Short mmCIF file of C-alpha atoms in Angstrom, two decimals:
data_model
loop_
_atom_site.label_atom_id
_atom_site.label_comp_id
_atom_site.label_asym_id
_atom_site.label_seq_id
_atom_site.Cartn_x
_atom_site.Cartn_y
_atom_site.Cartn_z
CA MET A 1 39.86 18.36 -10.18
CA LYS A 2 40.40 21.50 -12.25
CA VAL A 3 38.96 19.88 -15.39
CA LEU A 4 35.93 18.58 -13.47
CA ALA A 5 35.34 22.00 -11.88
CA GLU A 6 35.52 23.66 -15.29
CA GLN A 7 32.98 21.18 -16.70
CA ILE A 8 30.59 21.86 -13.83
CA ALA A 9 31.02 25.62 -14.11
CA ALA A 10 30.38 25.47 -17.86
CA ALA A 11 27.18 23.47 -17.30
CA LEU A 12 26.02 26.19 -14.89
CA GLY A 13 27.03 29.01 -17.22
CA VAL A 14 29.51 30.53 -14.78
CA GLY A 15 33.25 31.01 -14.69
CA CYS A 16 35.82 28.92 -12.86
CA ALA A 17 38.48 31.15 -11.34
CA GLY A 18 39.71 28.46 -8.98
CA THR A 19 38.78 25.27 -7.17
CA VAL A 20 39.65 23.48 -3.94
CA GLU A 21 38.86 19.86 -3.08
CA LEU A 22 37.36 19.87 0.41
CA THR A 23 37.95 17.34 3.17
CA PRO A 24 35.56 14.50 2.35
CA GLY A 25 32.66 13.57 4.62
CA ARG A 26 31.68 10.04 5.50
CA THR A 27 30.30 9.23 2.08
CA ARG A 28 30.85 12.22 -0.20
CA ARG A 29 33.58 14.21 -1.86
CA ALA A 30 33.09 17.94 -2.40
CA LEU A 31 34.58 20.93 -4.15
CA LYS A 32 34.61 24.66 -3.59
CA ILE A 33 34.47 26.47 -6.91
CA ASP A 34 35.26 30.16 -7.17
CA THR A 35 33.19 31.53 -10.06
CA GLY A 36 34.80 34.96 -9.94
CA ASP A 37 31.60 36.50 -8.55
CA ALA A 38 30.80 34.03 -5.77
CA SER A 39 31.70 30.59 -4.47
CA LEU A 40 29.85 27.31 -4.91
CA PHE A 41 29.78 24.21 -2.72
CA VAL A 42 29.63 21.18 -5.02
CA LYS A 43 28.83 17.67 -3.82
CA LEU A 44 30.14 14.74 -5.81
CA LEU A 45 28.90 11.16 -6.10
CA PRO A 46 29.52 8.40 -8.62
CA ALA A 47 27.70 8.83 -11.95
CA GLY A 48 24.10 7.70 -11.93
CA ARG A 49 23.13 9.47 -8.70
CA THR A 50 21.56 12.55 -10.25
CA GLU A 51 18.10 11.45 -9.05
CA MET A 52 19.37 11.66 -5.50
CA PHE A 53 20.59 15.21 -6.02
CA ALA A 54 17.37 16.25 -7.78
CA ALA A 55 15.40 15.07 -4.74
CA GLU A 56 17.74 17.02 -2.47
CA MET A 57 17.18 20.16 -4.54
CA GLU A 58 13.42 19.76 -4.12
CA GLY A 59 13.77 19.34 -0.36
CA LEU A 60 15.99 22.38 -0.06
CA ALA A 61 13.49 24.44 -2.04
CA LEU A 62 10.62 23.37 0.23
CA LEU A 63 12.59 24.42 3.30
CA ARG A 64 13.87 27.62 1.73
CA ASP A 65 10.40 28.73 0.67
CA THR A 66 9.17 28.72 4.29
CA GLY A 67 11.63 31.49 5.22
CA CYS A 68 12.16 29.86 8.63
CA PHE A 69 15.82 28.95 8.11
CA ARG A 70 18.73 30.06 6.00
CA VAL A 71 18.91 27.33 3.37
CA PRO A 72 21.54 27.15 0.62
CA ALA A 73 20.13 27.90 -2.82
CA ALA A 74 20.60 25.05 -5.28
CA ARG A 75 22.28 26.16 -8.54
CA GLY A 76 21.86 22.89 -10.42
CA CYS A 77 22.82 19.26 -10.68
CA GLY A 78 24.05 16.99 -13.43
CA THR A 79 26.71 14.55 -14.57
CA ALA A 80 30.30 15.22 -15.64
CA GLY A 81 32.45 12.31 -16.66
CA ASP A 82 32.20 9.61 -14.01
CA VAL A 83 30.55 11.76 -11.32
CA SER A 84 27.16 13.20 -10.48
CA TRP A 85 27.25 16.67 -8.96
CA LEU A 86 25.06 19.11 -7.05
CA ALA A 87 26.04 22.79 -6.87
CA LEU A 88 24.86 24.93 -3.96
CA GLU A 89 25.60 28.48 -2.94
CA TRP A 90 28.55 28.67 -0.57
CA LEU A 91 27.61 29.54 3.01
CA ASP A 92 30.07 30.36 5.78
CA LEU A 93 28.83 27.96 8.43
CA LYS A 94 29.37 28.13 12.16
CA PRO A 95 28.16 25.49 14.65
CA VAL A 96 25.01 25.94 16.71
CA SER A 97 26.95 26.22 19.94
CA THR A 98 25.92 29.11 22.17
CA ASP A 99 22.76 29.58 24.20
CA GLU A 100 21.79 32.42 21.88
CA ASP A 101 22.27 30.14 18.86
CA GLY A 102 20.14 27.48 20.50
CA ARG A 103 17.30 29.86 21.26
CA ALA A 104 17.25 31.14 17.69
CA PHE A 105 17.37 27.62 16.28
CA GLY A 106 14.55 26.37 18.53
CA LYS A 107 12.32 29.26 17.51
CA ALA A 108 13.04 28.65 13.82
CA LEU A 109 12.33 24.93 14.12
CA ALA A 110 9.02 25.58 15.85
CA ALA A 111 8.08 27.95 13.02
CA LEU A 112 9.00 25.34 10.40
CA HIS A 113 6.72 22.82 12.07
CA GLU A 114 3.83 25.25 11.79
CA VAL A 115 4.01 24.75 8.00
CA HIS A 116 1.45 22.02 7.36
CA GLY A 117 0.51 19.83 4.42
CA GLU A 118 -2.75 18.08 3.64
CA LEU A 119 -1.19 14.59 3.65
CA TYR A 120 1.66 12.83 5.39
CA GLY A 121 4.74 11.91 3.37
CA LEU A 122 5.83 13.38 0.05
CA PRO A 123 4.91 12.52 -3.56
CA ARG A 124 8.49 11.52 -4.46
CA ASP A 125 11.08 9.38 -2.71
CA ASN A 126 14.24 11.01 -1.40
CA TRP A 127 17.30 9.99 0.62
CA LEU A 128 18.25 9.76 4.28
CA GLY A 129 21.99 9.99 4.02
CA ASP A 130 22.78 7.40 1.36
CA SER A 131 19.65 5.33 2.04
CA ARG A 132 16.67 5.70 -0.23
CA GLN A 133 13.71 6.96 1.80
CA GLU A 134 10.39 5.69 0.57
CA ASN A 135 7.62 8.27 0.61
CA GLY A 136 4.31 8.44 -1.14
CA THR A 137 1.42 10.08 0.69
CA SER A 138 -1.07 8.91 3.30
CA THR A 139 -3.93 10.17 5.42
CA SER A 140 -2.64 8.15 8.40
CA TRP A 141 0.67 9.00 10.05
CA PRO A 142 0.93 5.77 12.12
CA LEU A 143 0.38 3.61 9.05
CA PHE A 144 2.75 5.74 6.97
CA TYR A 145 5.43 5.47 9.62
CA ALA A 146 5.05 1.71 9.99
CA GLN A 147 4.91 0.94 6.27
CA LYS A 148 7.19 3.61 4.76
CA ARG A 149 9.76 4.08 7.51
CA LEU A 150 10.22 0.96 9.65
CA ARG A 151 9.11 -1.82 7.31
CA PRO A 152 11.56 -0.99 4.47
CA GLN A 153 14.44 -1.04 6.97
CA LEU A 154 13.23 -4.33 8.41
CA GLU A 155 13.08 -5.84 4.94
CA ARG A 156 16.58 -4.59 4.08
CA LEU A 157 18.02 -6.10 7.24
CA ILE A 158 16.39 -9.44 6.49
CA ALA A 159 17.65 -9.30 2.88
CA GLU A 160 21.16 -8.72 4.22
CA GLY A 161 20.90 -11.86 6.32
CA MET A 162 20.14 -10.50 9.77
CA ARG A 163 18.16 -12.79 12.06
CA GLY A 164 17.41 -12.97 15.75
CA GLU A 165 15.79 -10.89 18.46
CA LEU A 166 16.13 -7.51 16.77
CA ILE A 167 14.25 -8.76 13.70
CA SER A 168 11.45 -10.34 15.73
CA ASN A 169 11.17 -7.21 17.88
CA LEU A 170 10.97 -5.00 14.80
CA GLN A 171 8.23 -7.19 13.35
CA GLY A 172 6.25 -6.74 16.57
CA ILE A 173 6.80 -2.99 16.60
CA VAL A 174 5.67 -2.52 12.99
CA GLU A 175 2.39 -4.25 13.82
CA ARG A 176 1.83 -2.16 16.96
CA VAL A 177 2.79 1.38 15.86
CA PRO A 178 -0.86 2.61 15.83
CA ALA A 179 -1.09 1.88 19.57
CA LEU A 180 1.11 4.91 20.22
CA PHE A 181 -1.37 7.21 18.49
CA LEU A 182 -4.71 6.26 20.02
CA GLU A 183 -5.18 9.71 21.56
CA TYR A 184 -2.73 11.69 19.46
CA ARG A 185 -3.33 12.95 15.93
CA PRO A 186 -0.27 14.90 14.81
CA ALA A 187 -0.53 17.62 12.22
CA ALA A 188 1.29 16.96 8.94
CA SER A 189 4.19 19.33 9.69
CA LEU A 190 6.97 20.02 7.22
CA LEU A 191 9.98 18.12 8.57
CA HIS A 192 13.65 18.48 7.77
CA GLY A 193 13.85 14.71 8.22
CA ASP A 194 17.55 14.30 9.07
CA LEU A 195 18.02 17.00 11.67
CA TRP A 196 21.16 16.11 13.58
CA HIS A 197 23.66 18.80 14.52
CA GLY A 198 25.84 18.02 11.48
CA ASN A 199 23.05 19.23 9.18
CA ALA A 200 22.53 22.49 11.07
CA ALA A 201 24.55 25.65 11.48
CA MET A 202 24.49 29.40 11.98
CA VAL A 203 25.08 31.79 9.09
CA ASP A 204 25.54 35.44 9.99
CA GLY A 205 23.63 34.84 13.21
CA GLN A 206 20.73 33.12 11.45
CA PRO A 207 19.87 29.41 11.90
CA ALA A 208 20.60 27.35 8.78
CA VAL A 209 19.81 23.79 7.69
CA PHE A 210 20.86 21.61 4.76
CA ASP A 211 21.13 17.93 3.69
CA PRO A 212 17.42 17.28 4.28
CA ALA A 213 15.21 14.21 3.96
CA VAL A 214 12.07 16.34 3.73
CA HIS A 215 8.53 15.04 4.19
CA TYR A 216 5.36 15.94 6.08
CA GLY A 217 4.82 14.18 9.39
CA ASP A 218 4.78 14.35 13.17
CA ARG A 219 6.99 17.21 14.37
CA GLU A 220 8.12 15.01 17.25
CA ALA A 221 10.17 13.01 14.74
CA ASP A 222 12.37 16.03 13.96
CA TYR A 223 12.60 16.97 17.63
CA VAL A 224 13.77 13.49 18.64
CA MET A 225 16.31 13.40 15.82
CA THR A 226 17.97 16.54 17.20
CA GLU A 227 18.79 14.59 20.37
CA LEU A 228 20.79 11.91 18.53
CA PHE A 229 24.52 11.92 17.74
CA GLY A 230 25.51 14.86 19.91
CA GLY A 231 22.43 17.01 20.12
CA PHE A 232 22.02 20.78 20.33
CA PRO A 233 22.42 23.30 23.17
CA ILE A 234 19.86 22.85 25.93
CA SER A 235 18.59 26.33 25.13
CA MET A 236 17.34 25.04 21.77
CA TYR A 237 14.93 22.62 23.42
CA ALA A 238 13.70 25.19 25.93
CA SER A 239 13.13 27.69 23.13
CA TYR A 240 11.23 25.15 21.03
CA GLN A 241 9.02 24.09 23.93
CA LYS A 242 8.27 27.71 24.75
CA SER A 243 7.19 28.37 21.16
CA ALA A 244 5.44 25.05 20.52
CA PRO A 245 5.03 22.76 23.56
CA LEU A 246 5.09 19.06 22.72
CA ASP A 247 2.14 16.78 23.40
CA ALA A 248 2.03 15.33 26.92
CA GLY A 249 2.57 11.83 25.52
CA ALA A 250 5.65 12.71 23.45
CA ALA A 251 8.00 10.68 25.66
CA SER A 252 6.12 7.48 24.79
CA ARG A 253 6.99 7.95 21.10
CA ARG A 254 10.63 8.94 21.59
CA GLY A 255 11.92 5.38 21.11
CA LEU A 256 9.87 4.96 17.95
CA TYR A 257 11.44 7.98 16.30
CA ARG A 258 14.96 7.15 17.52
CA LEU A 259 14.62 3.67 16.09
CA TYR A 260 14.26 4.79 12.48
CA HIS A 261 17.57 6.65 12.50
CA LEU A 262 19.42 4.01 14.48
CA LEU A 263 18.31 1.35 12.00
CA ASN A 264 19.47 3.53 9.14
CA HIS A 265 22.88 3.83 10.78
CA ILE A 266 23.14 0.05 11.04
CA LEU A 267 22.35 -0.20 7.33
CA LEU A 268 24.90 2.49 6.45
CA PHE A 269 27.68 1.97 8.98
CA GLY A 270 27.16 -1.47 10.51
CA SER A 271 27.70 -2.97 13.93
CA PRO A 272 28.73 0.09 16.01
CA TYR A 273 25.04 1.03 16.24
CA LEU A 274 23.69 -2.49 16.78
CA ARG A 275 23.54 -2.67 20.58
CA GLU A 276 21.86 0.69 21.05
CA THR A 277 19.34 -0.24 18.36
CA GLU A 278 18.65 -3.59 20.01
CA ARG A 279 18.08 -1.92 23.38
CA THR A 280 15.80 0.72 21.86
CA ALA A 281 13.71 -1.85 20.00
CA ALA A 282 13.40 -4.20 23.00
CA ARG A 283 12.35 -1.35 25.30
CA LEU A 284 9.82 -0.01 22.81
CA LEU A 285 8.21 -3.39 22.18
CA SER A 286 7.99 -4.02 25.92
CA GLU A 287 6.12 -0.73 26.34
CA LEU A 288 3.78 -1.57 23.46
CA ARG A 289 2.75 -4.98 24.86
#
């Protein structure tokens, strides 16, 4: 790892006073590089994934420029030997765990969602975890969500050989998505896009986010994502609702926004997420009929 760290440091024009290989996450290895002046957090993937890291840098910059959250500054990305790498400033992260943390995070998230774009989506594709997330832009959020979020997942599942009730239910849902938006026209809010508690933290008392799948869309999508896979302190939701109350019909779209992330987890991690996804899809289609 020392040689790799030195190659990365040289590409960035900084020193390499030391390096530590960090405990790997589900899909990524990472290094901490001491430059002598500061520390860097460096993500590693197999060579050929620089496009993925370039998209992540763009998403981080969009979030950072709003000033709503503490967001790690990207120092650069590239290829060294048989790996692609992304270097970020090192942040000392603490979990969003206390009521005070939750209130601060909810207020920051509401402020982020007040940053609006002219169109839904994003000009370039990016990644949701290790899944490519199709973007492009649209003037219609329901059509964008059906065609750029749910349909690509449906097609991937079919290509991987899945058949049965989940597939037929998804086909019905994709056709009926606009029915959930007959009286609701969401603003094109800037979304983190993958906002579970593992991509959020506190840094020196300030809410922080990272690992985004940024695009412009319905703020309810981010809100619902925070409820998945462990969630945040209850105070976060109360704080958000106080700052930016959700539409009265938000509950009717909760299953729709859960479904996207559950499907992605099936594609990434397989059967452990299948039953919950099947239940969510069946319930949603029943409500849409």
